[in-house]
């Protein structure tokens, strides 16, 4: 199974400041089509997860441009340029290169 | 607009079989590339992938649970059904269905208790 690790596991950020979350994979996530099968999700309190970023760096529909993703192979990063109050929740990465599909443990973001 | 909703019993007894239904709209499971995942999340814990049904009826299961899971489709009703046998209290979780493109449905909390 592909293991995803995230760091940090919790993050306390001042409103308007940047935040960055790392996701590392135990194996390369490069598909034979050249794309990396790594997505980022946000689970707000009491809600289902919502897609933020797909295939490493593509923002999902309606996602603010303060969210961006980068990386390739085994190292990936989600960056929020200016944290807003509505960004509170748990962020997790997910790989769909192979089954079993696996998830990172999640990073809890709170406002300082 | 793609929507999915997981439904099932809120409470099951140990050793019983759980049947969950994912009712979806906004896409066809006959479209090449489409697929529906089942994923669960025990209270306060991480997400765990359970099973995936592809448009061509290919099925994949989490090896750790494969012997207990069956995923099927009801094309006429736009539904994907997951059954899990021999339920145990450790299976208490919110169960979600998800379209492969990233859309998640509202989950359903299943508690296993006698």
PDB file of N, CA and C in Angstrom, chain A residues 41 43 47-51 92 94 99-101 103-105, chain B residues 37 39 41 47 49 60 63 96 98 101-102 104-107:
ATOM      1  N   UNK A  41      -7.932  17.739  -0.148  1.00  0.00           N
ATOM      2  CA  UNK A  41      -9.291  17.966   0.303  1.00  0.00           C
ATOM      3  C   UNK A  41      -9.288  18.749   1.609  1.00  0.00           C
ATOM      4  N   UNK A  43     -11.854  19.171   4.941  1.00  0.00           N
ATOM      5  CA  UNK A  43     -13.061  18.744   5.638  1.00  0.00           C
ATOM      6  C   UNK A  43     -13.362  19.763   6.733  1.00  0.00           C
ATOM      7  N   UNK A  47     -18.786  18.568   8.213  1.00  0.00           N
ATOM      8  CA  UNK A  47     -19.123  18.455   6.785  1.00  0.00           C
ATOM      9  C   UNK A  47     -18.383  17.306   6.119  1.00  0.00           C
ATOM     10  N   UNK A  48     -18.831  16.968   4.919  1.00  0.00           N
ATOM     11  CA  UNK A  48     -18.108  16.015   4.088  1.00  0.00           C
ATOM     12  C   UNK A  48     -16.881  16.706   3.509  1.00  0.00           C
ATOM     13  N   UNK A  49     -15.863  15.932   3.167  1.00  0.00           N
ATOM     14  CA  UNK A  49     -14.699  16.538   2.516  1.00  0.00           C
ATOM     15  C   UNK A  49     -15.086  17.211   1.204  1.00  0.00           C
ATOM     16  N   UNK A  50     -14.352  18.265   0.874  1.00  0.00           N
ATOM     17  CA  UNK A  50     -14.558  18.957  -0.396  1.00  0.00           C
ATOM     18  C   UNK A  50     -13.235  19.026  -1.133  1.00  0.00           C
ATOM     19  N   UNK A  51     -13.301  18.827  -2.433  1.00  0.00           N
ATOM     20  CA  UNK A  51     -12.095  18.847  -3.253  1.00  0.00           C
ATOM     21  C   UNK A  51     -11.564  20.268  -3.384  1.00  0.00           C
ATOM     22  N   UNK A  92      -6.461  17.066   4.011  1.00  0.00           N
ATOM     23  CA  UNK A  92      -5.783  15.802   3.793  1.00  0.00           C
ATOM     24  C   UNK A  92      -5.513  15.575   2.313  1.00  0.00           C
ATOM     25  N   UNK A  94      -4.810  12.747  -0.799  1.00  0.00           N
ATOM     26  CA  UNK A  94      -5.313  11.441  -1.204  1.00  0.00           C
ATOM     27  C   UNK A  94      -4.608  11.013  -2.485  1.00  0.00           C
ATOM     28  N   UNK A  99      -4.997   1.152  -6.242  1.00  0.00           N
ATOM     29  CA  UNK A  99      -5.781   0.711  -5.091  1.00  0.00           C
ATOM     30  C   UNK A  99      -4.914  -0.196  -4.229  1.00  0.00           C
ATOM     31  N   UNK A 100      -5.072  -0.175  -2.902  1.00  0.00           N
ATOM     32  CA  UNK A 100      -6.062   0.631  -2.197  1.00  0.00           C
ATOM     33  C   UNK A 100      -5.739   2.117  -2.253  1.00  0.00           C
ATOM     34  N   UNK A 101      -6.751   2.915  -2.570  1.00  0.00           N
ATOM     35  CA  UNK A 101      -6.630   4.366  -2.453  1.00  0.00           C
ATOM     36  C   UNK A 101      -6.304   4.675  -0.993  1.00  0.00           C
ATOM     37  N   UNK A 103      -5.113   7.775   2.099  1.00  0.00           N
ATOM     38  CA  UNK A 103      -5.216   9.163   2.529  1.00  0.00           C
ATOM     39  C   UNK A 103      -4.112   9.496   3.515  1.00  0.00           C
ATOM     40  N   UNK A 104      -3.724  10.758   3.531  1.00  0.00           N
ATOM     41  CA  UNK A 104      -2.866  11.228   4.604  1.00  0.00           C
ATOM     42  C   UNK A 104      -3.663  11.313   5.894  1.00  0.00           C
ATOM     43  N   UNK A 105      -2.987  11.435   7.018  1.00  0.00           N
ATOM     44  CA  UNK A 105      -3.672  11.449   8.329  1.00  0.00           C
ATOM     45  C   UNK A 105      -4.444  12.728   8.586  1.00  0.00           C
TER      46      UNK A 105
ATOM     47  N   UNK B  37     -16.547   5.534  -5.377  1.00  0.00           N
ATOM     48  CA  UNK B  37     -15.832   4.974  -4.228  1.00  0.00           C
ATOM     49  C   UNK B  37     -16.729   4.941  -3.004  1.00  0.00           C
ATOM     50  N   UNK B  39     -16.000   5.132   1.109  1.00  0.00           N
ATOM     51  CA  UNK B  39     -14.944   5.526   2.036  1.00  0.00           C
ATOM     52  C   UNK B  39     -15.588   5.671   3.406  1.00  0.00           C
ATOM     53  N   UNK B  41     -15.043   6.826   7.773  1.00  0.00           N
ATOM     54  CA  UNK B  41     -14.257   7.606   8.735  1.00  0.00           C
ATOM     55  C   UNK B  41     -14.781   7.339  10.133  1.00  0.00           C
ATOM     56  N   UNK B  47      -9.550   8.798   7.284  1.00  0.00           N
ATOM     57  CA  UNK B  47     -10.374   8.200   6.245  1.00  0.00           C
ATOM     58  C   UNK B  47      -9.788   6.864   5.798  1.00  0.00           C
ATOM     59  N   UNK B  49     -10.385   3.999   2.652  1.00  0.00           N
ATOM     60  CA  UNK B  49     -11.053   3.603   1.418  1.00  0.00           C
ATOM     61  C   UNK B  49     -11.522   2.158   1.516  1.00  0.00           C
ATOM     62  N   UNK B  60     -12.940  -2.957  -7.314  1.00  0.00           N
ATOM     63  CA  UNK B  60     -11.727  -3.055  -6.504  1.00  0.00           C
ATOM     64  C   UNK B  60     -12.103  -2.936  -5.034  1.00  0.00           C
ATOM     65  N   UNK B  63      -7.898  -4.617   0.363  1.00  0.00           N
ATOM     66  CA  UNK B  63      -7.515  -6.006   0.698  1.00  0.00           C
ATOM     67  C   UNK B  63      -7.793  -6.386   2.148  1.00  0.00           C
ATOM     68  N   UNK B  96     -19.132   7.270   3.487  1.00  0.00           N
ATOM     69  CA  UNK B  96     -19.325   8.203   2.391  1.00  0.00           C
ATOM     70  C   UNK B  96     -19.240   7.476   1.057  1.00  0.00           C
ATOM     71  N   UNK B  98     -18.318   8.562  -3.022  1.00  0.00           N
ATOM     72  CA  UNK B  98     -17.583   9.616  -3.699  1.00  0.00           C
ATOM     73  C   UNK B  98     -17.450   9.300  -5.170  1.00  0.00           C
ATOM     74  N   UNK B 101     -14.134  11.759  -9.568  1.00  0.00           N
ATOM     75  CA  UNK B 101     -13.656  13.103  -9.913  1.00  0.00           C
ATOM     76  C   UNK B 101     -13.575  14.011  -8.693  1.00  0.00           C
ATOM     77  N   UNK B 102     -13.929  13.486  -7.513  1.00  0.00           N
ATOM     78  CA  UNK B 102     -13.701  14.258  -6.295  1.00  0.00           C
ATOM     79  C   UNK B 102     -14.944  14.723  -5.565  1.00  0.00           C
ATOM     80  N   UNK B 104     -17.968  14.399  -3.163  1.00  0.00           N
ATOM     81  CA  UNK B 104     -18.360  13.561  -2.023  1.00  0.00           C
ATOM     82  C   UNK B 104     -19.827  13.786  -1.704  1.00  0.00           C
ATOM     83  N   UNK B 105     -20.460  12.713  -1.290  1.00  0.00           N
ATOM     84  CA  UNK B 105     -21.831  12.839  -0.828  1.00  0.00           C
ATOM     85  C   UNK B 105     -21.872  13.108   0.661  1.00  0.00           C
ATOM     86  N   UNK B 106     -23.065  13.422   1.111  1.00  0.00           N
ATOM     87  CA  UNK B 106     -23.284  13.511   2.559  1.00  0.00           C
ATOM     88  C   UNK B 106     -23.155  12.106   3.134  1.00  0.00           C
ATOM     89  N   UNK B 107     -22.388  11.961   4.170  1.00  0.00           N
ATOM     90  CA  UNK B 107     -22.163  10.649   4.741  1.00  0.00           C
ATOM     91  C   UNK B 107     -23.301  10.198   5.631  1.00  0.00           C
TER      92      UNK B 107
END
